[in-house]
PDB file of C-alpha atoms in Angstrom:
ATOM      1  CA  MET A1249      54.279 125.696 127.233  1.00 58.00           C
ATOM      2  CA  ALA A1250      54.926 122.808 124.889  1.00 73.00           C
ATOM      3  CA  ASP A1251      58.570 122.844 123.845  1.00 81.00           C
ATOM      4  CA  GLU A1252      57.811 121.842 120.263  1.00 86.00           C
ATOM      5  CA  MET A1253      55.347 124.708 119.776  1.00 91.00           C
ATOM      6  CA  LYS A1254      57.699 127.090 121.587  1.00 94.00           C
ATOM      7  CA  ASP A1255      60.479 126.181 119.151  1.00 95.00           C
ATOM      8  CA  GLU A1256      58.157 126.725 116.187  1.00 96.00           C
ATOM      9  CA  VAL A1257      57.043 130.126 117.507  1.00 96.00           C
ATOM     10  CA  GLU A1258      60.652 131.188 118.183  1.00 97.00           C
ATOM     11  CA  SER A1259      61.593 130.103 114.664  1.00 97.00           C
ATOM     12  CA  VAL A1260      58.873 132.310 113.144  1.00 96.00           C
ATOM     13  CA  LEU A1261      59.794 135.208 115.448  1.00 96.00           C
ATOM     14  CA  ASP A1262      63.428 134.858 114.356  1.00 96.00           C
ATOM     15  CA  THR A1263      62.352 135.557 110.767  1.00 95.00           C
ATOM     16  CA  LEU A1264      60.565 138.750 111.915  1.00 93.00           C
ATOM     17  CA  ARG A1265      63.181 140.069 114.343  1.00 93.00           C
ATOM     18  CA  PRO A1266      65.506 141.684 111.771  1.00 94.00           C
ATOM     19  CA  GLN A1267      62.683 144.026 110.718  1.00 89.00           C
ATOM     20  CA  LEU A1268      61.878 144.918 114.324  1.00 88.00           C
ATOM     21  CA  MET A1269      65.552 145.435 115.157  1.00 91.00           C
ATOM     22  CA  GLN A1270      65.924 147.781 112.199  1.00 91.00           C
ATOM     23  CA  ASP A1271      63.514 150.078 114.020  1.00 85.00           C
ATOM     24  CA  GLY A1272      65.277 149.623 117.375  1.00 90.00           C
ATOM     25  CA  GLY A1273      62.867 147.074 118.813  1.00 89.00           C
ATOM     26  CA  ASN A1274      62.396 143.364 119.367  1.00 92.00           C
ATOM     27  CA  VAL A1275      59.874 140.807 120.576  1.00 93.00           C
ATOM     28  CA  GLU A1276      60.139 138.234 123.376  1.00 95.00           C
ATOM     29  CA  LEU A1277      58.092 135.071 123.761  1.00 96.00           C
ATOM     30  CA  VAL A1278      56.645 135.079 127.288  1.00 96.00           C
ATOM     31  CA  ASP A1279      54.279 132.104 127.300  1.00 95.00           C
ATOM     32  CA  ILE A1280      51.992 129.927 125.214  1.00 95.00           C
ATOM     33  CA  ASP A1281      48.695 128.928 126.798  1.00 93.00           C
ATOM     34  CA  ASP A1282      46.120 126.887 124.868  1.00 92.00           C
ATOM     35  CA  GLY A1283      47.064 128.387 121.505  1.00 94.00           C
ATOM     36  CA  ILE A1284      47.382 131.928 122.857  1.00 95.00           C
ATOM     37  CA  VAL A1285      50.904 133.230 122.321  1.00 95.00           C
ATOM     38  CA  LYS A1286      51.932 135.884 124.837  1.00 95.00           C
ATOM     39  CA  LEU A1287      54.569 138.283 123.581  1.00 94.00           C
ATOM     40  CA  ARG A1288      56.380 141.278 125.001  1.00 92.00           C
ATOM     41  CA  LEU A1289      57.494 144.054 122.687  1.00 88.00           C
ATOM     42  CA  VAL A1290      60.781 145.581 123.798  1.00 89.00           C
ATOM     43  CA  GLY A1291      62.940 148.544 122.850  1.00 88.00           C
ATOM     44  CA  SER A1292      61.302 151.140 120.653  1.00 83.00           C
ATOM     45  CA  CYS A1293      58.512 148.653 119.821  1.00 76.00           C
ATOM     46  CA  SER A1294      57.181 148.864 123.383  1.00 77.00           C
ATOM     47  CA  SER A1295      56.229 152.524 123.002  1.00 80.00           C
ATOM     48  CA  CYS A1296      55.551 152.653 119.262  1.00 75.00           C
ATOM     49  CA  SER A1297      52.102 153.857 118.208  1.00 79.00           C
ATOM     50  CA  SER A1298      52.045 151.155 115.517  1.00 78.00           C
ATOM     51  CA  SER A1299      52.800 148.307 117.942  1.00 79.00           C
ATOM     52  CA  THR A1300      49.230 146.965 117.946  1.00 78.00           C
ATOM     53  CA  MET A1301      49.240 146.883 114.159  1.00 77.00           C
ATOM     54  CA  THR A1302      52.668 145.220 114.171  1.00 77.00           C
ATOM     55  CA  LEU A1303      51.376 142.538 116.534  1.00 81.00           C
ATOM     56  CA  LYS A1304      48.083 141.828 114.779  1.00 78.00           C
ATOM     57  CA  MET A1305      48.890 142.321 111.123  1.00 81.00           C
ATOM     58  CA  GLY A1306      52.506 141.220 111.116  1.00 88.00           C
ATOM     59  CA  ILE A1307      53.384 138.860 113.918  1.00 91.00           C
ATOM     60  CA  GLU A1308      49.984 137.220 114.462  1.00 93.00           C
ATOM     61  CA  ARG A1309      49.437 136.667 110.745  1.00 94.00           C
ATOM     62  CA  ALA A1310      52.884 135.095 110.327  1.00 95.00           C
ATOM     63  CA  LEU A1311      52.435 132.844 113.366  1.00 96.00           C
ATOM     64  CA  LYS A1312      48.958 131.653 112.341  1.00 95.00           C
ATOM     65  CA  LYS A1313      50.121 130.925 108.806  1.00 95.00           C
ATOM     66  CA  ALA A1314      53.112 128.887 109.983  1.00 96.00           C
ATOM     67  CA  ILE A1315      51.520 127.241 113.033  1.00 95.00           C
ATOM     68  CA  PRO A1316      47.803 126.400 112.730  1.00 94.00           C
ATOM     69  CA  MET A1317      47.544 125.725 116.495  1.00 94.00           C
ATOM     70  CA  VAL A1318      48.097 129.446 117.223  1.00 95.00           C
ATOM     71  CA  ARG A1319      44.694 130.966 118.021  1.00 95.00           C
ATOM     72  CA  CYS A1320      45.781 134.535 118.702  1.00 94.00           C
ATOM     73  CA  ILE A1321      48.499 136.610 120.292  1.00 92.00           C
ATOM     74  CA  GLU A1322      48.438 138.844 123.333  1.00 92.00           C
ATOM     75  CA  ALA A1323      50.826 141.618 124.277  1.00 89.00           C
ATOM     76  CA  VAL A1324      52.001 141.498 127.870  1.00 89.00           C
ATOM     77  CA  GLU A1325      54.067 143.967 129.859  1.00 83.00           C
TER      78      GLU A1325
END
């Protein structure tokens, strides 16, 4: 995982974390592989019925907007 891209992804995630933490959850960066960002939802986010929507509509959109090299995101356990 390229350190520069990792830092950029973490920076974007840091802007989203307060919202997730408000609901008792968080997100962890697991890996970046060829533009695919692998994330783990933790806390209440891991079992939330809206987690897929949070990932795709919130986190993925923010990452793609800020970092054009991001192709998509994947949730991992």
